[in-house]
XYZ file of C-alpha atoms in Angstrom:
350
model
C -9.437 -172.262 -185.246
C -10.372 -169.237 -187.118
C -8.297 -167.084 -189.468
C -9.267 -163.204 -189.631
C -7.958 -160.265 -191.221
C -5.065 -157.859 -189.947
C -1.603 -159.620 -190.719
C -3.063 -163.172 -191.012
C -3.458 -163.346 -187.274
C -5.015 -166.741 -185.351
C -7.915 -166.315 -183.448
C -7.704 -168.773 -180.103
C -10.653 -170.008 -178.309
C -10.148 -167.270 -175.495
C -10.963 -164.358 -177.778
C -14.253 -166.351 -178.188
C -14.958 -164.954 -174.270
C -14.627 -161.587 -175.148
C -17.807 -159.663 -174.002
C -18.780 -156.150 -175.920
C -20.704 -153.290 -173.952
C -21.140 -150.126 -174.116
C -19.089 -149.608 -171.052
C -16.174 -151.832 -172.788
C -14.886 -155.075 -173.838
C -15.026 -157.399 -170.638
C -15.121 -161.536 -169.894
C -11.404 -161.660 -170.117
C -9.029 -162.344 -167.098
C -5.332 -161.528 -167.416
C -3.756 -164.503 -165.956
C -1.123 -166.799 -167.877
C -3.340 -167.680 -170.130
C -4.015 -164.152 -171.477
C -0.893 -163.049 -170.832
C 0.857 -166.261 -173.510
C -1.569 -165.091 -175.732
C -0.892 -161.070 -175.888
C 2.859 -162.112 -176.432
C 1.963 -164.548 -179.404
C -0.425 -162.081 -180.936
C 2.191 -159.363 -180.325
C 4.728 -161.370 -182.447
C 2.584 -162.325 -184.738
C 1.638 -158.715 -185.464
C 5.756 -157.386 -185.069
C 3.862 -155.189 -181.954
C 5.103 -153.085 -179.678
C 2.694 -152.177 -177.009
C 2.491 -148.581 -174.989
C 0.669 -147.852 -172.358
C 0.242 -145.165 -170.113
C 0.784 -144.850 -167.043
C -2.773 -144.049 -165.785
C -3.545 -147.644 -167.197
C -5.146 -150.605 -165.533
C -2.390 -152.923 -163.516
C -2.488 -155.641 -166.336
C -1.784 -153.766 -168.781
C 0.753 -151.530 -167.629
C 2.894 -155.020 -167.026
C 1.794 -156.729 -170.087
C 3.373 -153.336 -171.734
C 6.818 -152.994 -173.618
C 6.734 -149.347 -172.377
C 4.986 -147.556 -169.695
C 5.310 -143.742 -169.248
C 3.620 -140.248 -169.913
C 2.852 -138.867 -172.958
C 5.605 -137.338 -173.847
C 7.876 -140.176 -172.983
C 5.368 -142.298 -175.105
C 5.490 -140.398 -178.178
C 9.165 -139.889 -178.039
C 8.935 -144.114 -178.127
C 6.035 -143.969 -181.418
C 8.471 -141.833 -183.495
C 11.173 -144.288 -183.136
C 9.680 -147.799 -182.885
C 10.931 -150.576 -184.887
C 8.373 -152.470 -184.812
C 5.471 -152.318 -187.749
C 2.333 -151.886 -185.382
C 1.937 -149.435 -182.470
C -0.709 -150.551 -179.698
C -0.840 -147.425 -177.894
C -3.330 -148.685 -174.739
C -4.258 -144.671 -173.515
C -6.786 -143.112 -175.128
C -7.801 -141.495 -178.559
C -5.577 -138.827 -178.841
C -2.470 -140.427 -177.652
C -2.887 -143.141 -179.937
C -3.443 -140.151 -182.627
C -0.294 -138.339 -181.776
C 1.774 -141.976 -182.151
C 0.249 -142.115 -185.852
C 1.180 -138.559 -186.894
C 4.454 -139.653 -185.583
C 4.683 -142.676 -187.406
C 2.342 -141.985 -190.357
C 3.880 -145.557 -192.215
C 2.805 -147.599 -188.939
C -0.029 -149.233 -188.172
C -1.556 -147.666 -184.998
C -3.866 -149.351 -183.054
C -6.165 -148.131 -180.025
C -7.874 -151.338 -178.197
C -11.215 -149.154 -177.877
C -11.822 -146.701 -180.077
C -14.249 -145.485 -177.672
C -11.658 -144.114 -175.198
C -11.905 -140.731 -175.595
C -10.615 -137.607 -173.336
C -13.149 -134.961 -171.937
C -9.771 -132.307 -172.009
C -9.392 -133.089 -175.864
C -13.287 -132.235 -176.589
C -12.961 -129.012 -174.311
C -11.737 -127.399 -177.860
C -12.560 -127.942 -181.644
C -10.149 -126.527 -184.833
C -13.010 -124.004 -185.456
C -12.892 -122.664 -181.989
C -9.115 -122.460 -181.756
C -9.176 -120.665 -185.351
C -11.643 -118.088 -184.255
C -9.333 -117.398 -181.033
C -6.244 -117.076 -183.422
C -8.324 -114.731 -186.039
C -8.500 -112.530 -182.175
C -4.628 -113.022 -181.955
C -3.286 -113.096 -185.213
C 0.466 -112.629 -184.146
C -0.120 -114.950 -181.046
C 1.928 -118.327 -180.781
C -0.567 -121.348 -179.842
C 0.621 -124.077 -177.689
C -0.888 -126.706 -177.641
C -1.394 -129.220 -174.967
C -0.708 -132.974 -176.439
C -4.349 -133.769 -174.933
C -5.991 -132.629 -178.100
C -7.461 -133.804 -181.263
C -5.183 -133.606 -184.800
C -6.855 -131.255 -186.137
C -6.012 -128.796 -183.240
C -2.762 -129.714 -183.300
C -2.868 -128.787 -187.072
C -3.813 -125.332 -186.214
C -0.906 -125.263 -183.418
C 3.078 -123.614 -183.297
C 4.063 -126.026 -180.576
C 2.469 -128.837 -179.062
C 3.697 -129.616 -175.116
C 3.073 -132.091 -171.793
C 2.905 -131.364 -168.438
C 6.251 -131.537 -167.904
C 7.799 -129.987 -170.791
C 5.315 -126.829 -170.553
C 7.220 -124.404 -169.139
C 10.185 -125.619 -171.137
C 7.714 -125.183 -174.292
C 6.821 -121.769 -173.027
C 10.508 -120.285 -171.857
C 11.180 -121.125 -175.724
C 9.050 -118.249 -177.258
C 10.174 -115.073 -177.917
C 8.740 -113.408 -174.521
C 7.704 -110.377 -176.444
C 5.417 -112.728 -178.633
C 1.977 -113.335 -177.281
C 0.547 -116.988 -175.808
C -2.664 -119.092 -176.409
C -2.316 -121.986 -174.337
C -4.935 -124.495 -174.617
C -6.819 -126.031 -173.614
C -6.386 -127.194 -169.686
C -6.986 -123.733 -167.750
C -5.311 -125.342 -164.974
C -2.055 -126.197 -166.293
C -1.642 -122.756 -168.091
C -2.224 -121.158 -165.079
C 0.786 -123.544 -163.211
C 2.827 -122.433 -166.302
C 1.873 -118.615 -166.241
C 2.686 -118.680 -162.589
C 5.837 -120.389 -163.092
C 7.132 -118.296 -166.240
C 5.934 -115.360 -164.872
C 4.946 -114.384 -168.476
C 1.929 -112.169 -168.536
C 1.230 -111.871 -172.337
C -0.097 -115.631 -172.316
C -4.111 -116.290 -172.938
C -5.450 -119.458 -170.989
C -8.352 -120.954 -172.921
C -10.876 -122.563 -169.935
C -10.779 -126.110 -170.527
C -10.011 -128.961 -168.038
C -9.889 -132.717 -167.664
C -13.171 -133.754 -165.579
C -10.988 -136.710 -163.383
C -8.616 -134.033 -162.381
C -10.687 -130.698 -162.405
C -12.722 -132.831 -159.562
C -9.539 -133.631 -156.843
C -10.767 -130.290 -154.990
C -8.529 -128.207 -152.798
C -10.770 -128.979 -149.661
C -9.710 -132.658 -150.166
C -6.339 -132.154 -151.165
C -6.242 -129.785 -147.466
C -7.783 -131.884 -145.555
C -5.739 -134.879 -146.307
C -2.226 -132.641 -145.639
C -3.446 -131.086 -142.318
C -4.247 -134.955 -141.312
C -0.375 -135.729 -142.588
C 1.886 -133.083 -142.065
C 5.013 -134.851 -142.837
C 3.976 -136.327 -146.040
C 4.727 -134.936 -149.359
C 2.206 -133.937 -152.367
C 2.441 -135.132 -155.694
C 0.139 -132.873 -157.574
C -0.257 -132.764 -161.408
C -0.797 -129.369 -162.551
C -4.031 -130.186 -164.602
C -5.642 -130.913 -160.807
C -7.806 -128.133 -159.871
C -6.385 -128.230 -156.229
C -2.682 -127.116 -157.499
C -3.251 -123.592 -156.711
C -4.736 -125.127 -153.235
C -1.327 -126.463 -152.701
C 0.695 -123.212 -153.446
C -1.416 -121.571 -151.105
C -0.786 -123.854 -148.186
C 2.723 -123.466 -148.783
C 2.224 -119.543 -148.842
C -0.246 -119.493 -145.476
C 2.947 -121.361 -143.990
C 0.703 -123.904 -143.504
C 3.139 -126.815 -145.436
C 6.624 -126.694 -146.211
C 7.374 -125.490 -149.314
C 9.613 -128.339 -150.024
C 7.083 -130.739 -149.542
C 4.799 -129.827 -152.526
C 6.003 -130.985 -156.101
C 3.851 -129.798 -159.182
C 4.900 -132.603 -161.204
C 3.613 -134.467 -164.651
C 3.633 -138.134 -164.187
C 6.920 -139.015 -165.494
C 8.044 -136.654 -163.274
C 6.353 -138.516 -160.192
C 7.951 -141.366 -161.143
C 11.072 -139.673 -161.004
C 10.564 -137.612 -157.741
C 9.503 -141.347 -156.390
C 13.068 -142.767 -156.797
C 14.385 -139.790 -154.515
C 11.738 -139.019 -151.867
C 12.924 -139.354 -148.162
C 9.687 -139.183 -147.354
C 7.191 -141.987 -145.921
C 4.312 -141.246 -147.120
C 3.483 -139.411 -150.354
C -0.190 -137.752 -151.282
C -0.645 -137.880 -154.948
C -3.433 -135.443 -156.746
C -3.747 -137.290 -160.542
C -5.678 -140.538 -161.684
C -5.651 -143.696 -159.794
C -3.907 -145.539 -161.760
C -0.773 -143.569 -161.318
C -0.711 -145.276 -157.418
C 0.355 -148.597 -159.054
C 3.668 -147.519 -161.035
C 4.909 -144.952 -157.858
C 4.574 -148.006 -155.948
C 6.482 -150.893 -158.082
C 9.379 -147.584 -158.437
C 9.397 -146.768 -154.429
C 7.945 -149.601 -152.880
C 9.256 -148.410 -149.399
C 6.629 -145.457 -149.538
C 3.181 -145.087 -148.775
C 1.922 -143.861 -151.751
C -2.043 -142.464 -151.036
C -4.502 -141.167 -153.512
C -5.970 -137.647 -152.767
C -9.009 -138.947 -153.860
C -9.306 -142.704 -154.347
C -12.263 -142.306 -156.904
C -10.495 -139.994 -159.283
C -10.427 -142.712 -161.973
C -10.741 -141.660 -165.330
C -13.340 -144.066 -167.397
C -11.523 -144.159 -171.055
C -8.503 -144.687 -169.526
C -10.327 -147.753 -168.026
C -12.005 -148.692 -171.077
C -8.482 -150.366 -172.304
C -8.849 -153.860 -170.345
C -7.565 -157.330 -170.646
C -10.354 -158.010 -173.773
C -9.750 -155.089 -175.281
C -6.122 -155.652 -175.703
C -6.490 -159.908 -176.865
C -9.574 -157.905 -179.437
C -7.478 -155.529 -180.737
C -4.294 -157.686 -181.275
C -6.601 -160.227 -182.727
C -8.170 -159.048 -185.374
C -6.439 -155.871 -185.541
C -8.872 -153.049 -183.736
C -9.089 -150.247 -183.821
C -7.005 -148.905 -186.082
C -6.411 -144.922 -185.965
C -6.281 -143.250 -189.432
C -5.079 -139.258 -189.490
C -5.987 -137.312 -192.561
C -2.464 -136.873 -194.532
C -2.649 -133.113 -194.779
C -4.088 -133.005 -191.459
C -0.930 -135.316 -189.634
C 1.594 -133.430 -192.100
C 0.219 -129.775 -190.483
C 0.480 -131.185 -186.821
C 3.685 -133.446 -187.178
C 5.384 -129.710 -187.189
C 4.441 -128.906 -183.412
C 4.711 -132.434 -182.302
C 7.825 -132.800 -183.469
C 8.892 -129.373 -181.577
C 7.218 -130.983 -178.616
C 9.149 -134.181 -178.070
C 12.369 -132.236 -178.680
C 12.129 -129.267 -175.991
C 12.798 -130.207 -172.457
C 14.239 -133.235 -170.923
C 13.399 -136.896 -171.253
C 11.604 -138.502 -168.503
C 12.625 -142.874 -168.137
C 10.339 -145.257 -169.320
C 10.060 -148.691 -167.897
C 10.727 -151.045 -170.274
């Protein structure tokens, strides 16, 4: 048995399995095996593991908390624990450090990355603000530190409107960088002095509105789920408008806030516009539904890249751990911190 570095931690025989590619860490199952060996590591370490809820199966139950990222974050700024394993991907695990700058943060790939975070750099958001120099920026949380540096207020999905209702209404908006939820929370507001910037997350930019149709006209007693970064929520609005669904069958909704819409639905069957992986947490909360994907393939790969070998790698010899520039995570700590304390909380399984 081998001793390696980060907190004096064991190495066992099974991280010896652990396959690297460039697609991810693989040759690991999660059976009991694994899972006696994530919660040795874990105490070994003082761990608390997070994981979202667009996470694979395994490690959504192997998890001390599973939620969305505000619910997450609200968890990273007031763990106990001395080491945050936040299985998402870069920029969650980013947040949790700015949070919790004395904690060690760890991401199980480094590699998972978010195509809505790279959709805007801190020089392109400080060129839009030199435009609007008496504009207030908000910020969705999918972006990098340094763009949350640059930001007033930080938000979610479902604390955007909440975010935005908070501004003085005579100030002007940039909202950044998912084109698709600023336009749910322009719509919603009804504010017309906010600036969308056009970026969007490739899993949910791609559940289309033909799709998302096709699948309600086939099920016209179902409900949608539909996450307002999904390029089909204006689809859904407009089915409800052409009286073609019932208005109070549609719910614009962040994940946490599926979750919670799950525990009341009447309904038997629910269509659900976001990730995959959201299908396996609406169906451990109502397991009495028939929860079905708009589009089954919508799978987003970095979430992915967190698997069962990632997790034993990272706990092992303490990978990958997520460093934030000081000045940098004491510029964006300010709109976090105004983030996690506007709107309500969502629960968290614990």
């Amino acid at each position: 048995m081998t001793t390696l570095t980060g907190a004096g931690v064991r190495a066992s025989s099974l991280a010896d399995r652990i396959v690297d590619s460039p697609a991810g860490y693989s040759g690991i199952e999660a059976d009991e095996e694994w899972i006696a060996e994530i919660q040795r590591l874990k105490k070994e370490r003082n761990a608390t593991i997070l994981a979202h809820n667009y996470q694979l199966p395994a490690i959504q139950d192997i998890a001390d908390h599973v939620g969305d990222s505000l619910a997450l974050a609200r968890i990273a700024a007031t763990a106990d624990e001395d080491t945050i394993v936040f299985c998402g991907v870069h920029f969650m695990a980013e947040t949790a450090k700015i949070l919790s700058p004395d904690k060690t943060v760890l991401l199980p790939d480094v590699r998972a990355g978010c195509s809505l975070a790279d959709s805007i750099t801190a020089e392109e958001l400080q060129a839009w603000k030199d435009e609007y120099p008496d504009a207030v920026v908000v910020s969705y949380v999918n972006t990098t530190a340094a763009v949350k540096a640059l930001t007033d207020y930080c938000c979610t999905s479902s604390n955007a409107v909440d975010v935005v209702n908070a501004i003085d209404p005579d100030r002007e908006v940039l909202f950044l960088p998912d084109q698709f939820l600023g336009q749910h929370v322009k719509r919603v507001t009804g504010r017309q002095n906010l600036h969308i910037w056009a970026g969007e997350c490739h899993v949910h930019a791609a559940i289309n509105g033909d799709e998302l149709e096709e699948k309600a006209r086939a099920n016209p007693d179902a409900e949608l789920f539909v996450h307002p970064e999904c390029g089909c929520a204006t689809s859904s609005l407009y089915l409800v408008g052409e009286g073609h669904f019932p208005e109070d069958q549609v719910k614009i909704l962040s994940t946490g806030g599926m979750l919670e819409e799950a525990g009341r639905t009447g309904a038997r069957k629910v269509l659900v516009a976001t990730e995959v992986g959201m299908i396996y947490q609406l169906r451990k909360a109502a397991p009495q539904v028939d929860f079905e994907a708009v589009n089954r393939k919508a799978a987003c790969k970095f979430m992915k890249m967190i698997t069962p070998a990632a997790l034993l790698r990272c706990l092992t010899v303490g990978a990958d751990e997520i460093h934030v520039d000081p000045e940098t995570a004491q510029r964006a700590a300010r709109s976090v911190q105004r983030m996690i304390s506007i709107g309500h909380s969502v629960p968290v399984s614990q």
